[in-house]
PDB file of C-alpha atoms in Angstrom:
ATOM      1  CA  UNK A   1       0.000   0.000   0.000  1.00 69.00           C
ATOM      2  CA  UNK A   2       1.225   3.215  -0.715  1.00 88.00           C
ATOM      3  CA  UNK A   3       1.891   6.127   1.749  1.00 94.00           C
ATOM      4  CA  UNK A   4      -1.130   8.687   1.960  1.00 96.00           C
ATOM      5  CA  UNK A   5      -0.023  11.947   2.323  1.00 97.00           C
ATOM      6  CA  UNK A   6      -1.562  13.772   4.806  1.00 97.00           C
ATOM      7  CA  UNK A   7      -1.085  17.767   4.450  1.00 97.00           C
ATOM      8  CA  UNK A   8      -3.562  19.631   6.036  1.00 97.00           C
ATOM      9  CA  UNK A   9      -6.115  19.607   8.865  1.00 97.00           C
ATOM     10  CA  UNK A  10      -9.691  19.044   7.773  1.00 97.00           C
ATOM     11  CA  UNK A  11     -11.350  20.112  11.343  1.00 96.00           C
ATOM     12  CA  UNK A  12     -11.756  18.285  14.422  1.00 96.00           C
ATOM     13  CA  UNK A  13     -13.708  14.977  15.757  1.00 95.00           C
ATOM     14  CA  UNK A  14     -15.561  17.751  18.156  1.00 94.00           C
ATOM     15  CA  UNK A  15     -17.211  19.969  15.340  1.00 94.00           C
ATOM     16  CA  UNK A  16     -20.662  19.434  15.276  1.00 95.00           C
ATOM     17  CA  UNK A  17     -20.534  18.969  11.208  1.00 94.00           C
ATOM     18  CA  UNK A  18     -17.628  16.251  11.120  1.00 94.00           C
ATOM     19  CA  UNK A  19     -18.644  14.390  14.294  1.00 93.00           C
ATOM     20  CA  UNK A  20     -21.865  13.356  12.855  1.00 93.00           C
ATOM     21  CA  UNK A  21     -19.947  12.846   9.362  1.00 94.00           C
ATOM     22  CA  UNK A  22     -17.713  10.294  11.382  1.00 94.00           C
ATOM     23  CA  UNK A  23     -20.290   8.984  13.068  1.00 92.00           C
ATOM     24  CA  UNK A  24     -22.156   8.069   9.563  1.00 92.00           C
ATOM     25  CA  UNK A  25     -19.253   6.169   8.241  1.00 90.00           C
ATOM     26  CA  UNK A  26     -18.922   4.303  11.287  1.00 79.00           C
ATOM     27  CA  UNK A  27     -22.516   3.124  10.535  1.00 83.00           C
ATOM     28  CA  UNK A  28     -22.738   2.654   6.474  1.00 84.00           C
ATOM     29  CA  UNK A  29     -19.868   0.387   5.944  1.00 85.00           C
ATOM     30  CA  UNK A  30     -16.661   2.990   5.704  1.00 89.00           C
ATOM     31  CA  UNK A  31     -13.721   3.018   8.701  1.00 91.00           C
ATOM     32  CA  UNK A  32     -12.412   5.504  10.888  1.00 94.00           C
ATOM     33  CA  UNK A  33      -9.169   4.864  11.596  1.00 96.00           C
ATOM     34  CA  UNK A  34      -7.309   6.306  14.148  1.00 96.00           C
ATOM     35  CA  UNK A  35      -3.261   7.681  14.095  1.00 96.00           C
ATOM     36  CA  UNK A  36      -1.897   7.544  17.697  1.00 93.00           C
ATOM     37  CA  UNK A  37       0.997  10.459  17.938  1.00 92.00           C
ATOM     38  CA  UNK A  38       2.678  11.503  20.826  1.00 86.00           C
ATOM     39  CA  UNK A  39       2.667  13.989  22.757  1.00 81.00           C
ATOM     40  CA  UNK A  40       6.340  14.608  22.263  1.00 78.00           C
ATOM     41  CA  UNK A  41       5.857  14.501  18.335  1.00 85.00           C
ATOM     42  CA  UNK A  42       2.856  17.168  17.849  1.00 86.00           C
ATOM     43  CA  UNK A  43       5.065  20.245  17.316  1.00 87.00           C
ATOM     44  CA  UNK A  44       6.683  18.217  14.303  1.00 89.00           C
ATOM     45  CA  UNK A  45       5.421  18.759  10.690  1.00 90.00           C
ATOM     46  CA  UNK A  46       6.785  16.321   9.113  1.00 95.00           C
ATOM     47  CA  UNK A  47       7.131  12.573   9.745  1.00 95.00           C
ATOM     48  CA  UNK A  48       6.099   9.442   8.448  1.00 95.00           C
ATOM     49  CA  UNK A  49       3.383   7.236  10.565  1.00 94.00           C
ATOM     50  CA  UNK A  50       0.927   4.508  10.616  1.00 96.00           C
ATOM     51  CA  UNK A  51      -2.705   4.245  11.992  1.00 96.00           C
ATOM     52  CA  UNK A  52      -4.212   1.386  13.691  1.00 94.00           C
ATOM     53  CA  UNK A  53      -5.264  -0.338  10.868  1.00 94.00           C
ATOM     54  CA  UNK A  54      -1.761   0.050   9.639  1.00 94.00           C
ATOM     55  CA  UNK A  55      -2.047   2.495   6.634  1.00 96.00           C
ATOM     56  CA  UNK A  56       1.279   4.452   6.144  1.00 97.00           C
ATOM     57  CA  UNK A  57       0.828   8.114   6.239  1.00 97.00           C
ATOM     58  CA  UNK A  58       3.191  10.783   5.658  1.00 97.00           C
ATOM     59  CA  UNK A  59       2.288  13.490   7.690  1.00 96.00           C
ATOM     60  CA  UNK A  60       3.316  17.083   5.863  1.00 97.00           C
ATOM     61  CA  UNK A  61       1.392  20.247   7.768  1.00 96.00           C
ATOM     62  CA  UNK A  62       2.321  23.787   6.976  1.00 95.00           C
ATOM     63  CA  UNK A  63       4.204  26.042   9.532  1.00 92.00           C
ATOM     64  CA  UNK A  64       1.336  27.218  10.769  1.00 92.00           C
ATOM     65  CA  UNK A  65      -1.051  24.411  11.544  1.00 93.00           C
ATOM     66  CA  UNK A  66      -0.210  22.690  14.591  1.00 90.00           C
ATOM     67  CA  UNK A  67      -1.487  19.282  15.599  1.00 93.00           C
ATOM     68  CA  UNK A  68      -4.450  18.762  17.821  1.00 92.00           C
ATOM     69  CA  UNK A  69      -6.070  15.763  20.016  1.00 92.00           C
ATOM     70  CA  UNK A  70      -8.946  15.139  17.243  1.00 95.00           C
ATOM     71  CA  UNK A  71      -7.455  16.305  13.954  1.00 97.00           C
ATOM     72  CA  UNK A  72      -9.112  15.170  11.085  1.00 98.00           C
ATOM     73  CA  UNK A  73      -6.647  14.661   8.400  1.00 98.00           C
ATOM     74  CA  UNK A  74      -8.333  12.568   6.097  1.00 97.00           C
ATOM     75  CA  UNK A  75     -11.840  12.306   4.893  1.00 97.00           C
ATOM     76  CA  UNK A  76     -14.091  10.307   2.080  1.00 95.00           C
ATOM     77  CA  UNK A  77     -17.515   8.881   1.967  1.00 91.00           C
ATOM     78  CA  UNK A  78     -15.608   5.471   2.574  1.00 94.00           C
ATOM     79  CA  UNK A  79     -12.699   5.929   4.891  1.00 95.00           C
ATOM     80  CA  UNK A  80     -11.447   8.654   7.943  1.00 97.00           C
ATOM     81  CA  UNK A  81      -8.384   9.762  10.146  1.00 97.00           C
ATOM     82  CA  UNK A  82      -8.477  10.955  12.744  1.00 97.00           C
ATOM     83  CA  UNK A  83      -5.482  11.781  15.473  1.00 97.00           C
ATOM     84  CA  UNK A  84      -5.252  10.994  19.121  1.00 94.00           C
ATOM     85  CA  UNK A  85      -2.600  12.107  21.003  1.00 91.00           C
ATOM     86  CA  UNK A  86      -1.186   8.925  23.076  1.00 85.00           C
ATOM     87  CA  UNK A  87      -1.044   9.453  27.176  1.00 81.00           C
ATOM     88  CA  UNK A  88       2.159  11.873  28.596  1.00 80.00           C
ATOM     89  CA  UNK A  89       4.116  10.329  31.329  1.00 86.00           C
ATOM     90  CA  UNK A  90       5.708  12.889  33.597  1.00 91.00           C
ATOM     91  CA  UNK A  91       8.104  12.415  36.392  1.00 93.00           C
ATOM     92  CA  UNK A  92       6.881  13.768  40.245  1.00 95.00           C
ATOM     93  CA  UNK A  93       9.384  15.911  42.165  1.00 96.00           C
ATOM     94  CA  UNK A  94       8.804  17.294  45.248  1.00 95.00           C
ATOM     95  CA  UNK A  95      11.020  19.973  46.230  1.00 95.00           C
ATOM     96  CA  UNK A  96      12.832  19.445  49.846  1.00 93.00           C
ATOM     97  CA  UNK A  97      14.123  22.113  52.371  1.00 85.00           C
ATOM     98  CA  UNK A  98      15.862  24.661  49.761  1.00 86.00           C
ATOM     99  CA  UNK A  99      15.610  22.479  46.887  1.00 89.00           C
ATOM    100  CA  UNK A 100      12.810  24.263  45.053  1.00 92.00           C
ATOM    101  CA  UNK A 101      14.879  27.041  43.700  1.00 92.00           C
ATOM    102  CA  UNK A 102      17.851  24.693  42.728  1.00 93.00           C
ATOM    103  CA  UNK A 103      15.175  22.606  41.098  1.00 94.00           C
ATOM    104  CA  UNK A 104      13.409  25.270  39.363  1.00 92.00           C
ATOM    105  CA  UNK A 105      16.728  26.658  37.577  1.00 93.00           C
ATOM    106  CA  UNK A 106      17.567  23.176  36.522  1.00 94.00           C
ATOM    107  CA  UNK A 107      14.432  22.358  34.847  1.00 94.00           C
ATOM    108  CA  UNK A 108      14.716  26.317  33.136  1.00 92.00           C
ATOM    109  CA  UNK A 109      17.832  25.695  31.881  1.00 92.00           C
ATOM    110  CA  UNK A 110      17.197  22.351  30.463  1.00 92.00           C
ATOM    111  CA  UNK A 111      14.045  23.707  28.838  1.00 91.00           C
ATOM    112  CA  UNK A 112      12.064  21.092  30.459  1.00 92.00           C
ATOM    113  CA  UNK A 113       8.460  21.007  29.761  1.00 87.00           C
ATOM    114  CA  UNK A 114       6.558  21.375  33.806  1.00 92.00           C
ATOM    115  CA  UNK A 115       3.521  21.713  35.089  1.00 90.00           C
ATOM    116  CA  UNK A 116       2.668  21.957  39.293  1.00 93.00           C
ATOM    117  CA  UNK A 117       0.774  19.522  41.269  1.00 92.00           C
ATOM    118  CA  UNK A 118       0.157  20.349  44.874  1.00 91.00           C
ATOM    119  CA  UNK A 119       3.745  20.985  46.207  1.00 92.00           C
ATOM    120  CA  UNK A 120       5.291  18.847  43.594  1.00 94.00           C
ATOM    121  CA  UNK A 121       7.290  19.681  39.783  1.00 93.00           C
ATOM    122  CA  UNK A 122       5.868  17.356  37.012  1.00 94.00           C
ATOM    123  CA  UNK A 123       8.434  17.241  34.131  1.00 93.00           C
ATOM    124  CA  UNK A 124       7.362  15.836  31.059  1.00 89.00           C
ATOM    125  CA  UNK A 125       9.648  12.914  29.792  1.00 87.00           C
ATOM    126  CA  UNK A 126      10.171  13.189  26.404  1.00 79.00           C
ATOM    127  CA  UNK A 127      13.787  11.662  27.050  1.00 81.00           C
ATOM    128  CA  UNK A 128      14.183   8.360  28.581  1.00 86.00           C
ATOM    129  CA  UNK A 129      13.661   8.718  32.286  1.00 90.00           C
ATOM    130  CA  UNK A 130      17.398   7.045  33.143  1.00 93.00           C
ATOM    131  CA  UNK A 131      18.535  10.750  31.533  1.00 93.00           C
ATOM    132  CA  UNK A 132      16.107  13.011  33.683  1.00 94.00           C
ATOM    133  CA  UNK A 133      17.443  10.995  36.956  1.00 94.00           C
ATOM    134  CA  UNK A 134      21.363  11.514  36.024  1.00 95.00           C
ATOM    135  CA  UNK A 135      20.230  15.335  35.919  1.00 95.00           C
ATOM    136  CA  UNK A 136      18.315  14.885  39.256  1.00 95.00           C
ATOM    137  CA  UNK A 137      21.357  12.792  41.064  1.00 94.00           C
ATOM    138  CA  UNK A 138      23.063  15.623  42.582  1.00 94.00           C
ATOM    139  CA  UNK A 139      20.328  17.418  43.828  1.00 94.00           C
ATOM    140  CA  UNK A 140      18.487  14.053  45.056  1.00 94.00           C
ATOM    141  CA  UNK A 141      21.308  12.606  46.827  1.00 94.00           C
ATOM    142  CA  UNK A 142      21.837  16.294  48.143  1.00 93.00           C
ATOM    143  CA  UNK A 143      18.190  15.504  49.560  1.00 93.00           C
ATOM    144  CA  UNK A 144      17.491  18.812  48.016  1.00 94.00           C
ATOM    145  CA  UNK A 145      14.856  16.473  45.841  1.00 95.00           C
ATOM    146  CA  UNK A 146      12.637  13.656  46.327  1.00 93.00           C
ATOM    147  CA  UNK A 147      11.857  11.507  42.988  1.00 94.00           C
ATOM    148  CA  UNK A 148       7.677  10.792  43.909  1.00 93.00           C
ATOM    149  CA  UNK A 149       7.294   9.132  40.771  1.00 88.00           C
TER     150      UNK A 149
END
């Protein structure tokens, strides 16, 4: 089968208009199939993928059209894509003592994608986590910081 070249964004699986288009495929014989994309690769343009039903796509998006949860990218009477955006894992940190400061330039300077939960620092792991704990290992064994997760 031949790559399908997907180039622009036809709405989202929320609009009114295509939900109930998606919905009548689903029930007069066509297929939505879905492309799984993580949440590391949605800033990309560019990059070659398969859905679930393994159809190779080749995704090419302008500059300015970014990738959303619920993309449609491809629509016919017969046949849809649609994108999901797979599940984030984040490491927990809880800053100890004086650690929050020490923590908070670290994950600045590393550019680290955060968000705050209660008292702790999610960090997104876009990395594999072995490389977000060799950052951590000073100020851990410091007991500046407390890996919760």
């Amino acid at each position: 089968m031949s790559e399908l070249l997907l180039d622009q964004i036809l709405g989202n699986r929320n609009d009114p208009d295509l939900a109930k288009k998606l919905h009548d495929l689903g029930h007069h014989g066509g297929h939505v199939e879905t492309l799984v994309v993580s949440a590391e690769d949605l800033p990309r343009r560019r990059f070659h993928a398969q859905t679930d039903h393994g159809t190779p796509c080749f995704i090419a998006l302008p500059r300015d059209v970014s990738l959303v949860d619920g993309a449609v990218l491809y629509l016919t009477h017969h046949h849809a894509i649609v994108l999901k955006v797979g599940a984030q894992d984040w490491l927990k940190l809880q800053p100890l003592n004086n650690g929050a400061l020490e923590l908070g330039h670290l994950a600045g300077n590393l550019h680290w994608r955060v968000r705050f939960e209660e008292d702790c620092l999610l960090v997104a792991v876009d990395h594999p986590r072995e490389t977000y704990l060799a950052r951590l290992h000073e100020l851990e064994h410091a007991g500046k910081v407390k890996v919760v997760a």
